[in-house]
PDB file of C-alpha atoms in Angstrom:
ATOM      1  CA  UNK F  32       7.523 -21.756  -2.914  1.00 95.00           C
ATOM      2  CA  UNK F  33       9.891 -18.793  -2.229  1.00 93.00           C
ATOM      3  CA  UNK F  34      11.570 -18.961   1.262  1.00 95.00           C
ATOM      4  CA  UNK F  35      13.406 -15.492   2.596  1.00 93.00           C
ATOM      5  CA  UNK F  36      16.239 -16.243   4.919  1.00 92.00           C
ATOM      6  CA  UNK F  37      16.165 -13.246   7.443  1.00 93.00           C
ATOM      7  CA  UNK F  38      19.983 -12.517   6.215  1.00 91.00           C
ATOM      8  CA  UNK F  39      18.566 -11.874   2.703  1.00 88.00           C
ATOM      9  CA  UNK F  40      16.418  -8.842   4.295  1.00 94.00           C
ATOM     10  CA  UNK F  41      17.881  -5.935   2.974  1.00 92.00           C
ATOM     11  CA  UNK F  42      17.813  -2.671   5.320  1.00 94.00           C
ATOM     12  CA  UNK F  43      17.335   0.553   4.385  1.00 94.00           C
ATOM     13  CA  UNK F  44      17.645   3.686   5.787  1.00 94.00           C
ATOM     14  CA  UNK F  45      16.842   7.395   6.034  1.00 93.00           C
ATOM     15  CA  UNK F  46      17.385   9.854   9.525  1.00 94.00           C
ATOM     16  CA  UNK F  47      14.963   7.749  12.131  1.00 96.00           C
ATOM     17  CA  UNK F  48      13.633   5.499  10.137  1.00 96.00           C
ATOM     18  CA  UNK F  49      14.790   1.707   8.969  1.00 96.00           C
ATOM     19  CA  UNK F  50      13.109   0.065   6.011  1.00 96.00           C
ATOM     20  CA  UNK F  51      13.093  -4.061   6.175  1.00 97.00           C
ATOM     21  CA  UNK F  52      12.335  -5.277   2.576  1.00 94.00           C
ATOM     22  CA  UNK F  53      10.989  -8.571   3.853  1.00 96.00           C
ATOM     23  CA  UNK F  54       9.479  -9.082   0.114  1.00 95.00           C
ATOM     24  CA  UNK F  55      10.121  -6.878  -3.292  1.00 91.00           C
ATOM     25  CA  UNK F  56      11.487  -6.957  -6.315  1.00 90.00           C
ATOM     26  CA  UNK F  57      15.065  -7.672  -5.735  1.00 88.00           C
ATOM     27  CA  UNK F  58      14.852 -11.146  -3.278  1.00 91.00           C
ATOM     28  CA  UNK F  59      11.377 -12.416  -4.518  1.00 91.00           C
ATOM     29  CA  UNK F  60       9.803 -12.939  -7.801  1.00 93.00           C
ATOM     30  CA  UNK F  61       6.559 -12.257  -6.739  1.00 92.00           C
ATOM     31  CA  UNK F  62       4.471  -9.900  -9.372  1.00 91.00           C
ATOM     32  CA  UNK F  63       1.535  -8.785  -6.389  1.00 95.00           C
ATOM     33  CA  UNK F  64       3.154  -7.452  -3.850  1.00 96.00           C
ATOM     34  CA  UNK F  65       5.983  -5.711  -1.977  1.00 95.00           C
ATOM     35  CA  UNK F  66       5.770  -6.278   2.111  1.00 97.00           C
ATOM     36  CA  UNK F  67       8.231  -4.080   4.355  1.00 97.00           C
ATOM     37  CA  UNK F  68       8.288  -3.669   7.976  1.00 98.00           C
ATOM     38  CA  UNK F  69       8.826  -0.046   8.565  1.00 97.00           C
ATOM     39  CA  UNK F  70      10.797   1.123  11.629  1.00 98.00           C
ATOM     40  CA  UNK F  71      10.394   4.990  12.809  1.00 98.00           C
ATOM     41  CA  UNK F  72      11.942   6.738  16.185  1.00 98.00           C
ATOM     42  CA  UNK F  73      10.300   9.405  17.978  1.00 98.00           C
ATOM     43  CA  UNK F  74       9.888  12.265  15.912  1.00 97.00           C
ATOM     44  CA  UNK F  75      10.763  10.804  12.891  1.00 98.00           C
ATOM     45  CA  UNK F  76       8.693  11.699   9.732  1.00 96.00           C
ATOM     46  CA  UNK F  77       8.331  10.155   6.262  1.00 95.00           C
ATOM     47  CA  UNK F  78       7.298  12.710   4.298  1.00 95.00           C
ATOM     48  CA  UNK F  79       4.226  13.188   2.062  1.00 97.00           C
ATOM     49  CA  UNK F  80       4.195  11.330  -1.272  1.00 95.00           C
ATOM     50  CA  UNK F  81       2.183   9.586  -3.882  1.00 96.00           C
ATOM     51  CA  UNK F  82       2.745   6.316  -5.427  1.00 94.00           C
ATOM     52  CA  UNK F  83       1.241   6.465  -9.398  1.00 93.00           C
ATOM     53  CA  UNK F  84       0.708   3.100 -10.044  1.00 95.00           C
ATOM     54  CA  UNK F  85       0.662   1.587  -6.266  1.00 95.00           C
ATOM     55  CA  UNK F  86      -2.148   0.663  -3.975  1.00 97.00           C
ATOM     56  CA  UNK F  87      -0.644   0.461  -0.745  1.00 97.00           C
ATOM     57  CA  UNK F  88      -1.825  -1.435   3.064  1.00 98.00           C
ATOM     58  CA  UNK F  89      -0.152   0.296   6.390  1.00 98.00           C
ATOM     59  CA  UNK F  90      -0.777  -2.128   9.667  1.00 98.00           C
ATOM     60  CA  UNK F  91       0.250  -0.493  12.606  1.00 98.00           C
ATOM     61  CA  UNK F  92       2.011  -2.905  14.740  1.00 98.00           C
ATOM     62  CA  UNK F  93       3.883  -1.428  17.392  1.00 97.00           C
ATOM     63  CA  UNK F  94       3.329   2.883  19.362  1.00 97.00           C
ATOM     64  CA  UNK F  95       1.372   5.852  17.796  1.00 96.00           C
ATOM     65  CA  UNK F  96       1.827   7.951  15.038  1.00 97.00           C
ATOM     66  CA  UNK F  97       0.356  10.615  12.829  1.00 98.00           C
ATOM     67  CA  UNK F  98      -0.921   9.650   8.906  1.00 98.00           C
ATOM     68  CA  UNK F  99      -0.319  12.887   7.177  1.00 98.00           C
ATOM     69  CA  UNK F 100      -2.685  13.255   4.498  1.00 98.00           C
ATOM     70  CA  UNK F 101      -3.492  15.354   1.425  1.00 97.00           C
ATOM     71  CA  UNK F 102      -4.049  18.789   1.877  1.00 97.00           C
ATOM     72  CA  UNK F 103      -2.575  19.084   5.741  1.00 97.00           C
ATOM     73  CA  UNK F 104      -4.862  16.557   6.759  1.00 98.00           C
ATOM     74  CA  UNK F 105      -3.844  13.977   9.730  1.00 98.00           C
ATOM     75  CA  UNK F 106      -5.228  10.977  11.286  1.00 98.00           C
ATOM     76  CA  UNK F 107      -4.135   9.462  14.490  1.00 98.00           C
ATOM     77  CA  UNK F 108      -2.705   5.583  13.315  1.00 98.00           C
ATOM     78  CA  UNK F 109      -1.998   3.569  16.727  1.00 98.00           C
ATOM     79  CA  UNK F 110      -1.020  -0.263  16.945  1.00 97.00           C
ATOM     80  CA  UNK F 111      -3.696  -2.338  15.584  1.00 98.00           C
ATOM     81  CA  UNK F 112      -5.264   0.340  12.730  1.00 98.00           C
ATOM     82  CA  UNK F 113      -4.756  -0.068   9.094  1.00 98.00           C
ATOM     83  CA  UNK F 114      -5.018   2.167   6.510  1.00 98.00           C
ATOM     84  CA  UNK F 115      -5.548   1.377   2.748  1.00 98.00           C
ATOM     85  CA  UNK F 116      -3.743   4.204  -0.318  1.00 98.00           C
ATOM     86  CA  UNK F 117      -5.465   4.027  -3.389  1.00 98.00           C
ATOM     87  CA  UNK F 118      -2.924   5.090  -6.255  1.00 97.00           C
ATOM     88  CA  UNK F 119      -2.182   8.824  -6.265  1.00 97.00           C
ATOM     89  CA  UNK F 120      -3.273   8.918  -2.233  1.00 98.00           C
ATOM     90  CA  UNK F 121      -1.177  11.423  -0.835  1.00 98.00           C
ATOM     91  CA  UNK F 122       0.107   9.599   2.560  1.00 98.00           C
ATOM     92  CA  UNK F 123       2.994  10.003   4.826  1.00 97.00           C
ATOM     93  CA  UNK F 124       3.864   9.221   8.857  1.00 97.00           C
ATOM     94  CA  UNK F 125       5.179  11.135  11.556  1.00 98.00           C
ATOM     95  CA  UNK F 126       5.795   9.398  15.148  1.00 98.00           C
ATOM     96  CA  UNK F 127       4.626  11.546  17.571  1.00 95.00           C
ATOM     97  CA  UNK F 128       5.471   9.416  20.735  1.00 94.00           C
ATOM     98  CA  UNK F 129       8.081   8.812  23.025  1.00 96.00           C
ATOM     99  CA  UNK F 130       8.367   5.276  21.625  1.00 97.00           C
ATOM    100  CA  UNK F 131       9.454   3.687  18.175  1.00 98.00           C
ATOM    101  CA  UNK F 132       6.499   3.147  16.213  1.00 98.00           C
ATOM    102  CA  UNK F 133       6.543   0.026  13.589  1.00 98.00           C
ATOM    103  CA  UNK F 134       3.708  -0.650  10.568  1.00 98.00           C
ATOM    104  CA  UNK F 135       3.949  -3.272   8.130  1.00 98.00           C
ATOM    105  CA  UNK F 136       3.450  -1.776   4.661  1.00 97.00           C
ATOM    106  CA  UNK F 137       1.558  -4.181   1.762  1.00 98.00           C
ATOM    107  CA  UNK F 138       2.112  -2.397  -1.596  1.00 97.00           C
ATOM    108  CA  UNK F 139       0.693  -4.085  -5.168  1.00 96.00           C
ATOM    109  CA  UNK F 140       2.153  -4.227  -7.916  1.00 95.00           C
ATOM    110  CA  UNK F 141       5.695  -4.664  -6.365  1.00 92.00           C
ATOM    111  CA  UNK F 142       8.025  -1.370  -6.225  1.00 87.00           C
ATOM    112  CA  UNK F 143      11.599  -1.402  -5.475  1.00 86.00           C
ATOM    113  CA  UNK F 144      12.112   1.438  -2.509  1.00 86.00           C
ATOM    114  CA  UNK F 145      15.563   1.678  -2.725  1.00 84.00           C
ATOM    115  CA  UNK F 146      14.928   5.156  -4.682  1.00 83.00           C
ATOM    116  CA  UNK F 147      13.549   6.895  -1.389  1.00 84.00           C
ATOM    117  CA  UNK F 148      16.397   5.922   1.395  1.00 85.00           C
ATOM    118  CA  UNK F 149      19.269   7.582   1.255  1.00 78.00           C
ATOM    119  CA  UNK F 150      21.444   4.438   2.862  1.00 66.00           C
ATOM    120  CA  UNK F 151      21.481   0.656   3.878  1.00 62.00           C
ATOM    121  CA  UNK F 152      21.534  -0.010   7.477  1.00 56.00           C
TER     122      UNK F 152
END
């Protein structure tokens, strides 16, 4: 068994949005799966991107947002949706609300993050 004490969460950050690394490479040694809880003010965006080798699970937990898809595609995402990426899926999230909007993110095999936030919070 592998227990994660909540001070052994690492935070990261980018402008209006804070990443909790509740499981990845770096505090687990788990070989499936990397699980994050994804914080995002109003009118903050994560951009469009692509993981190569990643599936990846959003569960909306918390306000509404905008999944911004391939080609300038978007699908409303509210509290209680989830949305599966196959590898290569273009995906991104914009919160389009007055409130913060929070997903949990399930991505297999296990990725590090740390390359797309620019700080720790």
């Amino acid at each position: 068994m592998e227990f994660v004490k909540k001070e052994d969460i690492k935070k990261l950050s980018n402008p209006g949005v804070i990443s909790r690394q509740i499981l990845n490479p770096e505090n687990s040694k788990s070989a499936r799966v990397t699980i994050t809880e994804v914080h995002l003010e109003p009118a903050a965006i994560q951009p469009r991107h692509a993981h190569d080798s990643q599936e990846q699970i959003y569960y909306a937990i918390k306000g509404n947002g905008i999944l911004l898809l391939a080609d300038g595609k978007e699908k409303d995402f509210s509290a209680g949706d989830a949305a599966r990426f196959a590898d290569g899926d273009v995906h991104g999230l914009r919160n389009n609300s007055e409130e913060e909007f929070v997903y949990i993110s399930v991505t297999s095999p296990p990725i590090n993050f740390g390359y797309a936030y620019k700080g720790k919070a």
